[in-house]
XYZ file of C-alpha atoms in Angstrom:
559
model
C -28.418 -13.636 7.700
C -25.809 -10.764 8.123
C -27.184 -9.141 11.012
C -27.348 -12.553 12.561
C -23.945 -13.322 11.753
C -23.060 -9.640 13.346
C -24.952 -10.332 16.591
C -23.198 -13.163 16.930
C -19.550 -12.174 15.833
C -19.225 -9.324 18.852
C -15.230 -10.110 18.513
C -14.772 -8.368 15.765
C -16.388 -6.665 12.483
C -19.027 -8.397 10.425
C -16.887 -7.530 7.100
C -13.235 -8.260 8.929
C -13.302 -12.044 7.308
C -15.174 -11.630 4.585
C -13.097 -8.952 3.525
C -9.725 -10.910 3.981
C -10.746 -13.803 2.066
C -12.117 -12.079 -0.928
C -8.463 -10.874 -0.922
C -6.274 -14.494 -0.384
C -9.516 -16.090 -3.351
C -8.071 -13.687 -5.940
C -5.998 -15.944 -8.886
C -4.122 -13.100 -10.248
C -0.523 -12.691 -9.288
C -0.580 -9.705 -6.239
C 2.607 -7.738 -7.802
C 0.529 -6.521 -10.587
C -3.106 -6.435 -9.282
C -2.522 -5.529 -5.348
C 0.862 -4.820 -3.905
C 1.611 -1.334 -3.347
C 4.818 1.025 -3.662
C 5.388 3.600 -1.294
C 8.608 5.787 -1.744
C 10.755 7.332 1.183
C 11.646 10.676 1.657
C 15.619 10.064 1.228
C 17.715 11.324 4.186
C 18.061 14.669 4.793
C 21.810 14.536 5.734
C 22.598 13.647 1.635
C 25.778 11.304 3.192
C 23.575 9.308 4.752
C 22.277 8.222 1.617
C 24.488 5.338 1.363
C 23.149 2.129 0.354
C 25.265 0.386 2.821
C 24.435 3.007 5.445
C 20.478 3.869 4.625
C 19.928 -0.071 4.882
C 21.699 -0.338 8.562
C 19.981 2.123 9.709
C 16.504 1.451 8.299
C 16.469 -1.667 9.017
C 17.581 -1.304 12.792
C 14.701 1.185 12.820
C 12.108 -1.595 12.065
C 13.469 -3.803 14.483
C 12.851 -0.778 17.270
C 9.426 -0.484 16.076
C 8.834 -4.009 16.254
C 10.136 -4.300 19.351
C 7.591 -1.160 20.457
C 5.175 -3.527 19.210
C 5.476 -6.354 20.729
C 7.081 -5.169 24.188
C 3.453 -2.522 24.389
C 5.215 0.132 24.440
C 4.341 1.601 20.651
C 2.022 4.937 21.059
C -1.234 4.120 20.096
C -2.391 5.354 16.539
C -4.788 8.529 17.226
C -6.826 10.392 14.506
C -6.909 14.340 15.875
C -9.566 16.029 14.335
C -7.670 19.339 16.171
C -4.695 18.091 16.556
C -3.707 21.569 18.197
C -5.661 21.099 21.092
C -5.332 16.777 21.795
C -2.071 16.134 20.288
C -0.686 17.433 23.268
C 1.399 16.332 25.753
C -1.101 17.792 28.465
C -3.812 16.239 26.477
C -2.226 12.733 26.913
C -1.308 12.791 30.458
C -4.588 13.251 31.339
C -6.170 10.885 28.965
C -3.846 8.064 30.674
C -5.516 8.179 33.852
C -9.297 7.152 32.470
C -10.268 3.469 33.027
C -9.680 1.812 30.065
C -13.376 0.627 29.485
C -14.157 4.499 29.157
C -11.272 5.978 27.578
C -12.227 5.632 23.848
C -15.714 7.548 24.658
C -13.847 9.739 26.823
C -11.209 10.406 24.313
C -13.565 10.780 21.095
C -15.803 13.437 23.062
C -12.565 15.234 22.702
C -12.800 14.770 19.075
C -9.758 12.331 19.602
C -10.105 8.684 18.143
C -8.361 5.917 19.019
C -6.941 3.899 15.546
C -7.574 -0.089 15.604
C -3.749 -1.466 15.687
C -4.522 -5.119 14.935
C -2.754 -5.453 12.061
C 0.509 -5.048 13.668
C 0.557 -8.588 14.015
C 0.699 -9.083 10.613
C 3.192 -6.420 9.522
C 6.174 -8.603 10.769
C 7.334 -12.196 9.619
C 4.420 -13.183 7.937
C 3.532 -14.522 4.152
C 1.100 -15.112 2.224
C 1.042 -18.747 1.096
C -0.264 -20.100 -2.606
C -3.138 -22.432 -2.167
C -5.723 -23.778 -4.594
C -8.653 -21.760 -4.554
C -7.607 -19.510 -1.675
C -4.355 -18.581 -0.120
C -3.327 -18.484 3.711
C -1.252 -16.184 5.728
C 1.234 -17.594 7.504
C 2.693 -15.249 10.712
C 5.188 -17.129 12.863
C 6.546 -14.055 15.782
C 9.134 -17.068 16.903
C 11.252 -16.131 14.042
C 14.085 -14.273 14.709
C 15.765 -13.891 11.370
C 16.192 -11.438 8.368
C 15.680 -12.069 4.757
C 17.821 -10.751 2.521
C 17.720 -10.581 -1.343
C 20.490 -9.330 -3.608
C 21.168 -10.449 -7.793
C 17.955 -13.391 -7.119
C 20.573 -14.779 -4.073
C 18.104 -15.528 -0.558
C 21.222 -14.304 2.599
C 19.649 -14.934 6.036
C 20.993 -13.905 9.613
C 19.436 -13.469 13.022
C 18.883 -10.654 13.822
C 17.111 -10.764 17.688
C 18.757 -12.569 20.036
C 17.103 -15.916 21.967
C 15.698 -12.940 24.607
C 14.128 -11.117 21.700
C 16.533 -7.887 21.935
C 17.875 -6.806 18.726
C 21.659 -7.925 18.250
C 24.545 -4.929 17.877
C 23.923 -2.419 14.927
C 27.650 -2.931 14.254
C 27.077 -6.643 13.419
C 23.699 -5.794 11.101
C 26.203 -3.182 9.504
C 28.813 -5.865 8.796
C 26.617 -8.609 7.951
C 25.073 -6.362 4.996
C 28.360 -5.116 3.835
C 29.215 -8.718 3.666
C 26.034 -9.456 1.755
C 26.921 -6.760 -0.703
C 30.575 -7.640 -1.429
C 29.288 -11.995 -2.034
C 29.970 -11.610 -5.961
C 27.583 -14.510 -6.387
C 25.300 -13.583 -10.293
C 21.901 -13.620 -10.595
C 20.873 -17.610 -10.882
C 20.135 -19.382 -13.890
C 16.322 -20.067 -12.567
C 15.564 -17.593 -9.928
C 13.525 -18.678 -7.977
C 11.363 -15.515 -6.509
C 10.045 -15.335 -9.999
C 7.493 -17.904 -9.030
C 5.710 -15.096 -6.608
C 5.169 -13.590 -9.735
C 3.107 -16.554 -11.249
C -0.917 -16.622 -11.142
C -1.787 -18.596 -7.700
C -2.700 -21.500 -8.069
C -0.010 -22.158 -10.547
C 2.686 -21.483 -7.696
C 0.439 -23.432 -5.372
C 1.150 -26.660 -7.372
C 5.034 -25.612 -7.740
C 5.248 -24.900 -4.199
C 4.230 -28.115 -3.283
C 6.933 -29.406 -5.590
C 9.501 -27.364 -3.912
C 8.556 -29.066 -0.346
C 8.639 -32.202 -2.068
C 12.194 -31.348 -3.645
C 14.166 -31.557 0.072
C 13.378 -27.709 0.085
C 11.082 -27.257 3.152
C 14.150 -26.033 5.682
C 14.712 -22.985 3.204
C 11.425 -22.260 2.402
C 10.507 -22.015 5.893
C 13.163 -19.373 6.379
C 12.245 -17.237 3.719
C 8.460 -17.563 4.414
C 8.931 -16.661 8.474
C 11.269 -14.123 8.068
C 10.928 -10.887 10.172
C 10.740 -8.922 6.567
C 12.534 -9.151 3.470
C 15.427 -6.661 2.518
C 16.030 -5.900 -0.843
C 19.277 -4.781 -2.000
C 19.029 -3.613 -5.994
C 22.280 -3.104 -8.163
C 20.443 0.019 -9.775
C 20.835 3.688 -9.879
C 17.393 5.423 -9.830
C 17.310 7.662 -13.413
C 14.422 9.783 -12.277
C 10.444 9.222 -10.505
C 8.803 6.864 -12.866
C 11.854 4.842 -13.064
C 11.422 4.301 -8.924
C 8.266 3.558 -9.278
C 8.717 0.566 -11.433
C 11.259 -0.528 -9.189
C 9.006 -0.591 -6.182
C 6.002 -1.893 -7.844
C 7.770 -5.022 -9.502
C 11.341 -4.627 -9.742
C 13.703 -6.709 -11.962
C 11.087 -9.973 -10.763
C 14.234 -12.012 -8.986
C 15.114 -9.727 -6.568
C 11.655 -9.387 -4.757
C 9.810 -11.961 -2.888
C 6.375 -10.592 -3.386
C 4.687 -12.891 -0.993
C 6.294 -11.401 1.954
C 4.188 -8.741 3.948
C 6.404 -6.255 3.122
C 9.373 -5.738 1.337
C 11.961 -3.253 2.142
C 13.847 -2.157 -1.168
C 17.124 0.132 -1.291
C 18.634 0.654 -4.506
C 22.603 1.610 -4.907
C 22.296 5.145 -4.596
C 20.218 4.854 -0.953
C 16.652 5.470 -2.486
C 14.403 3.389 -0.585
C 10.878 1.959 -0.731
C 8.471 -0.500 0.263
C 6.339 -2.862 -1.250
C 3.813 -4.560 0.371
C 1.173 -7.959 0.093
C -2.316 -5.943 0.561
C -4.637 -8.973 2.006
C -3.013 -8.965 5.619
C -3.656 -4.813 5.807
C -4.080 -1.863 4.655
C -2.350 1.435 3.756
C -2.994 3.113 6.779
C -1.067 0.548 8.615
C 2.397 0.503 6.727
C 2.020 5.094 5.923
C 2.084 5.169 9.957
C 4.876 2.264 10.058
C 6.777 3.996 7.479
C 6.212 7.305 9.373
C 7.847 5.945 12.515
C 11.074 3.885 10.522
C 12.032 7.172 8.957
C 12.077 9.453 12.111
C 14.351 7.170 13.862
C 16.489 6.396 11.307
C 16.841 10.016 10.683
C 16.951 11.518 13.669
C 18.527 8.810 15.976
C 20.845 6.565 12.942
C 22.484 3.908 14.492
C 25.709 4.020 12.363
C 27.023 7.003 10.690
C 28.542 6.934 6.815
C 32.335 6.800 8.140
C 32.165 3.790 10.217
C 33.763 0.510 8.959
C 31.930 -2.543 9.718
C 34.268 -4.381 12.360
C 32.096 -7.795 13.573
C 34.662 -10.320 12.663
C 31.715 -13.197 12.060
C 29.794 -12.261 9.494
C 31.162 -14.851 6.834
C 29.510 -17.672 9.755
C 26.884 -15.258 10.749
C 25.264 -14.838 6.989
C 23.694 -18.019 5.679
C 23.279 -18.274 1.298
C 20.267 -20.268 1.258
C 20.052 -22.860 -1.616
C 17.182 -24.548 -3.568
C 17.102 -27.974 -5.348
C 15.245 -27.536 -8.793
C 14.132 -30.040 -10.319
C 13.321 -30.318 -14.282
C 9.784 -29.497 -13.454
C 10.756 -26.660 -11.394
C 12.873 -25.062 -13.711
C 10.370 -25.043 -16.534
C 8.344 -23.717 -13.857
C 10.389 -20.529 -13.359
C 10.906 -20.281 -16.609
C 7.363 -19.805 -17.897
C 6.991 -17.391 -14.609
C 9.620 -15.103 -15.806
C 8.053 -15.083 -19.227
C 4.789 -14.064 -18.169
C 6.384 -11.660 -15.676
C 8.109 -9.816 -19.002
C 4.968 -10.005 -20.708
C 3.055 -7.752 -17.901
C 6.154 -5.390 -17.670
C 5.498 -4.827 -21.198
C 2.142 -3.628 -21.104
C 2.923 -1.487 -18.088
C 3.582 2.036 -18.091
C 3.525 5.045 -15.385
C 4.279 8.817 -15.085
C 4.144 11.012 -12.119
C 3.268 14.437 -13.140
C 3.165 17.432 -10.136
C 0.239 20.120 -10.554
C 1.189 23.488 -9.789
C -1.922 24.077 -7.214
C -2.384 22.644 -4.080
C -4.052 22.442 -0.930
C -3.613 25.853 0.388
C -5.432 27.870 -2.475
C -8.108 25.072 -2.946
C -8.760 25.305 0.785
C -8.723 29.569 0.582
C -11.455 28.305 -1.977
C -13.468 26.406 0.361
C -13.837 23.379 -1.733
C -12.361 20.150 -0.604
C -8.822 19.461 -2.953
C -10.201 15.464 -2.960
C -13.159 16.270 -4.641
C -11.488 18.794 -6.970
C -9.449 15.905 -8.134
C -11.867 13.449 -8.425
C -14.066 15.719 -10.560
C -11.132 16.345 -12.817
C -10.710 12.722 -13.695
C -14.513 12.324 -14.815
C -13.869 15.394 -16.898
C -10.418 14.309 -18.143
C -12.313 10.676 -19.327
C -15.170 12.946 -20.592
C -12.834 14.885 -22.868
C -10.720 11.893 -24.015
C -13.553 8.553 -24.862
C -16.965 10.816 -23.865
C -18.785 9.147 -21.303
C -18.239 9.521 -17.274
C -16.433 6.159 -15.424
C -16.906 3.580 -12.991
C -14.531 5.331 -9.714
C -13.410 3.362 -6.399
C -11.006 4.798 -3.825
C -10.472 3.609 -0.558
C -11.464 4.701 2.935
C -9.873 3.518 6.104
C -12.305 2.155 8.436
C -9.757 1.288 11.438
C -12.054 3.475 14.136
C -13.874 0.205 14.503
C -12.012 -2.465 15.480
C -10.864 -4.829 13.308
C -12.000 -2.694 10.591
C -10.533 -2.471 6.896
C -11.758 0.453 4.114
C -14.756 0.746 3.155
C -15.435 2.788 -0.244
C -16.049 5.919 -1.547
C -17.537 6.135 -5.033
C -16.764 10.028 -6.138
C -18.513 9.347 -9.370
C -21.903 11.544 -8.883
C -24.801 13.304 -10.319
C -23.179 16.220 -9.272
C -19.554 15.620 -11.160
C -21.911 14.703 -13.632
C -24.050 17.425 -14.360
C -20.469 19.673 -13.643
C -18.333 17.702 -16.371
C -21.221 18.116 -18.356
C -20.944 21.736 -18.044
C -17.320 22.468 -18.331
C -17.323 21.153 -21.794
C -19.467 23.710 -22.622
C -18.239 26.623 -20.201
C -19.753 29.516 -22.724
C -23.045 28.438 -22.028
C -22.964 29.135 -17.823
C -21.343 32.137 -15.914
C -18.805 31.659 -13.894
C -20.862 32.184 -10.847
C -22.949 28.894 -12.023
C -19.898 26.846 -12.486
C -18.542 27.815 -9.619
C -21.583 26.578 -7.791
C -21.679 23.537 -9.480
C -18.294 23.211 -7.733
C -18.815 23.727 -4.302
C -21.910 21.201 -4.434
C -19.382 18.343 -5.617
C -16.996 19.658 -3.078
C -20.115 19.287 -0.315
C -21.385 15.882 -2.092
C -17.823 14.704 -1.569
C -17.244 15.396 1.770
C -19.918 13.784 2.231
C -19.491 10.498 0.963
C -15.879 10.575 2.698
C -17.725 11.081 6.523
C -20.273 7.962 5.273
C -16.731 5.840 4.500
C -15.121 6.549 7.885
C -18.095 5.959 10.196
C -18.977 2.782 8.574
C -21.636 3.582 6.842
C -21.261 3.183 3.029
C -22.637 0.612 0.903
C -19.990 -1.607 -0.747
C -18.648 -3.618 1.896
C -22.229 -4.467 2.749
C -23.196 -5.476 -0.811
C -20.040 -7.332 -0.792
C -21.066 -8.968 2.205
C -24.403 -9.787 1.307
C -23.235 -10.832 -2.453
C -20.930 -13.695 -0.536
C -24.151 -14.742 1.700
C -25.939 -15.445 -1.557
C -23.592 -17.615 -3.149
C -23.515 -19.773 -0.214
C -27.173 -20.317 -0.964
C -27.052 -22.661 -3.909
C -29.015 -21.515 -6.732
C -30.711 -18.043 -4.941
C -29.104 -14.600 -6.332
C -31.113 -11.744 -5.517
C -31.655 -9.618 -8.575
C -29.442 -6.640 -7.932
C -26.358 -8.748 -8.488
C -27.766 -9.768 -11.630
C -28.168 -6.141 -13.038
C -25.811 -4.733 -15.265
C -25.520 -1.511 -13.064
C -23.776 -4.111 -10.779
C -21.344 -5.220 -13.058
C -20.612 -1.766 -14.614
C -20.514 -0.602 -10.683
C -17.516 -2.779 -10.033
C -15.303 -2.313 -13.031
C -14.101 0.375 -11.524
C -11.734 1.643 -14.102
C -9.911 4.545 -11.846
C -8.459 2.994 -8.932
C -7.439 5.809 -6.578
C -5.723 6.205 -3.275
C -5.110 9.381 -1.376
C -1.402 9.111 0.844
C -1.118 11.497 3.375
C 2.241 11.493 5.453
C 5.300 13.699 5.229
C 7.551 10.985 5.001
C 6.413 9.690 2.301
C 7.982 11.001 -1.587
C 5.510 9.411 -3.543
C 3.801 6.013 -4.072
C 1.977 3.983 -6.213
C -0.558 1.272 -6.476
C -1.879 -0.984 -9.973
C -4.807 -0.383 -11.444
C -7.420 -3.204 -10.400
C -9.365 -4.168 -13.619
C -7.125 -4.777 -16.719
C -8.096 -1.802 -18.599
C -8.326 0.626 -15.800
C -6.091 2.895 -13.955
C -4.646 3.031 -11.009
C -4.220 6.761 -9.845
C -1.794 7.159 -6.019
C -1.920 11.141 -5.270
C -0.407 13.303 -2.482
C -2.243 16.781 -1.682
C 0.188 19.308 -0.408
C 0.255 22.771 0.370
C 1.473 24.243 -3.184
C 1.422 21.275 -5.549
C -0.346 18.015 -6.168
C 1.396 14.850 -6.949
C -0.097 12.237 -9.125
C 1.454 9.036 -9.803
C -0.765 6.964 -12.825
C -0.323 3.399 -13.762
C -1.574 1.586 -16.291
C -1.678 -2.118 -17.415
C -2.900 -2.357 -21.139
C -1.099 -0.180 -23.559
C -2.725 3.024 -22.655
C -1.028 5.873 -24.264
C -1.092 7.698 -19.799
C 0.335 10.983 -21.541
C -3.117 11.624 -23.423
C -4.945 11.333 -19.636
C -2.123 13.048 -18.028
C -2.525 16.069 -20.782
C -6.833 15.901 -20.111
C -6.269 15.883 -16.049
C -4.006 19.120 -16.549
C -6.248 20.878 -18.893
C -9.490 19.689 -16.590
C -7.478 21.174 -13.289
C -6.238 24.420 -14.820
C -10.332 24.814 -15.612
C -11.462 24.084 -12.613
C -8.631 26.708 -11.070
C -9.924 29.475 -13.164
C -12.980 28.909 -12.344
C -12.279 29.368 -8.840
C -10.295 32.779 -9.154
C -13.712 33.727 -10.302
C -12.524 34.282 -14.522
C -14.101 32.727 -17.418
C -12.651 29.600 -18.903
C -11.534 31.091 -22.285
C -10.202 27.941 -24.516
């Protein structure tokens, strides 16, 4: 049945649907099972670091990249295996001139490989949308308006003109400052808490909303280019950001939008984004992009006084009617969004190693890391766990991630032995090493060229249910089940722009584990949803590393 749905689905890939809608099925609510955080580097010019200021300029910075987008004119995502001899200039003036039906096999015998950019579409005034049993996404590129959030209050302007050209930077700069000086408090029943709820639980109270006379400013927050959130908080230090980009304060966020662009008072700035419409890949290179232009070519500077007259007609204060039902309804919301904040706890810790020595070593950093969870787990509850971290698949078109699943024999048998080091040399456990290095590398070549196994079992799993009453087996074992309780949740970010990010953990007593690999230091950023006392793992993945390190400078562990 799937290859016959794949021979006959030549538009795009066989997993491309399948994979979307096992996203918009899930119940849960997305802030705190499947939106990411991803922090910005802030400003290098430190004045620039302005809330007022950062915002303006970020935000015209999208709207360049958008138009890019949708004008044709954005440069087309490229992996470079050797970057130092395609990601040229040379390199691309002669690639321009090949026939577009042979420039991707023309380009990749270059060892050049042209990125799938679909998802674009989605990046920019789209939603998701509660439904019972499975959500929608709702993208509407008429829109021409901005969404912004401050204390719970929903502020709208246009921001591209009827032609589609972005209005002045002067009048975005005024419209924000007069956004930021409305006194207007947080509202009694705010209503983004409801993007908070479980789904089909805001499904019913959205429908109440549109029944309430509220379709008009619904409709403007749901179509909005992107949301932009301005917080009334100072950032105390790196896990405090990171619980302000994962969930926030709960009013100030509307978590169904496809991204949400955060700036707190002292210019810090973040996004958060609704996972089903794409993937990291998409927003790291997005992100990438924003803060180069808004760096290098700011549209305002942190002396200039706002001076568009208009704003007080320009800036719209959207307003909801709440019913009884609706304001028990974002009540019980906000209660249950308190109750998950309470469980949830973080801490970024930075590892003094990084990717130069490991490389010097010639073991792959990723698979360094991923050993030294299994032993950290080892050392803490003694037994191995269930791993999952994504892979991006987008050098086939419409594709997605597929997996890679770094728990192995060969971490195995090399936890195993590092928790009893006396009994191997050095030279044995240093072996052990480089074959989970190889193994890894591996299973990370498999991902990218479409040729792991998850996304097909997923695939097939989904075929079977639609055959009432037939399961094969396999999904039936309890290797299955134990398979996809994947209790570390991991995701490699790779882009200089970024500070730091973070993503949730994606069974209830699991981890979620974001990590950056530089050249002299590795940063790990661990969330966790049920109590977990993170210190005890964050002491056994610092005590697993500095083993493995030794190791590798060819001494004997010794405690």
């Amino acid at each position: 049945m799937l290859i016959f749905q794949d021979r006959h689905s030549q538009h795009t890939s066989y997993i491309s649907d399948i994979w979307l809608n096992s996203y918009l099925g899930r119940r849960n609510p997305p802030v705190f099972n499947m939106n990411v955080g991803l922090a910005f580097q802030p400003d290098p010019k430190a004045e620039y670091n302005d809330q007022l200021t950062r915002a303006t300029n970020v935000t015209v910075s999208i709207i360049r990249f958008l138009r890019a987008f949708r004008t044709h004119t954005l440069e087309p995502e490229v992996l470079y295996l050797y970057p130092e001899r395609t990601d040229t200039e040379l390199f691309k003036k002669v690639i321009r001139w090949i026939p577009k039906s042979l420039v991707c096999q023309m380009a990749a015998m270059f060892d050049a490989y042209p990125m799938d950019m679909s998802q674009n579409f989605r990046l920019f005034s789209t939603s998701r949308l509660p439904k019972f049993g499975r959500d929608i996404l709702l993208t509407d590129e008429r829109a021409k308006h901005l969404l912004v959030l401050r204390n719970g209050n929903f502020y709208i302007f246009n921001i591209l003109q009827s032609d589609g050209t972005m209005i002045q930077a002067s009048e975005i700069h005024a419209n924000l400052k007069y956004i930021l000086s409305d006194e207007s408090p947080v509202p009694n029943f705010p209503l983004a808490y409801l993007t908070t709820e479980k789904r089909d639980t805001w499904a019913q109270l959205r429908q109440e909303l549109l029944a309430n006379g509220n379709q008009e400013a619904l409709k403007k927050v749901e179509t909005a280019i992107f949301s932009l959130c301005l917080d009334d908080l100072l950032v105390q230090d790196a896990d405090h950001f990171t619980r302000i980009m994962l969930y926030g304060n709960g009013h100030n966020r509307w978590f169904d939008k496809s991204f949400n662009l955060i700036l707190t008072k002292d210019g810090s700035a973040a996004i958060n984004f609704e996972h089903s419409w794409g993937d990291v890949m998409t927003i790291l290179r997005f992100m990438k992009e924003v803060f180069q232009d808004s760096t290098k070519a700011p549209a305002i500077g942190p002396r200039e006084v706002p001076m568009a007259p208009n704003a007080s007609t320009a800036v719209k204060k959207l307003h909801f009617h709440l019913n009884d039902n609706l304001r028990v309804g974002v009540t019980n919301a906000r209660a249950n969004y308190d109750a998950a904040v309470r469980t949830f706890s973080v801490k970024l810790v930075r590892f003094k190693e990084g990717k130069c020595f490991l490389k010097q070593e010639g073991v792959s950093p990723g698979a360094m890391i991923h050993l030294a969870f299994q032993m950290a787990f080892l050392g803490l509850c003694g037994q191995m766990v269930s791993s999952y971290e994504p892979c991006s698949t987008a050098a086939f078109k419409h594709g997605r991630t597929e997996v890679i699943r770094p728990t192995s024999i060969h971490t195995k048998k090399c936890s195993l032995a590092f928790q009893e080091p006396a009994k191997h040399s050095v030279a044995e456990l240093k072996d052990m090493l480089s074959k989970c290095s190889t193994h890894h590398v591996q299973l990370i070549k498999e991902a990218a060229r479409g040729q792991g196994f998850d996304r097909h079992l997923l695939a097939l799993r989904i075929l079977a249910d639609t055959k009432k009453g037939y399961l094969p087996d396999i999904f039936l074992d309890p290797a299955y089940d134990q398979l996809n309780h994947s209790f570390v949740f991991s995701r490699y970010l790779f882009n200089p722009t970024l500070n730091f990010g973070a993503s949730m953990p994606i069974v209830p007593d699991g981890f979620g584990i974001a990590y950056l690999i530089q050249d002299d230091c590795i940063i790990f950023n661990v969330t966790s949803c049920c109590n977990y006392d993170i210190q005890d793992f964050i002491q056994s993945l610092k005590t697993s590393l500095e083993k493995i390190i030794v190791i590798l400078k060819g001494k004997p562990i010794t405690r």
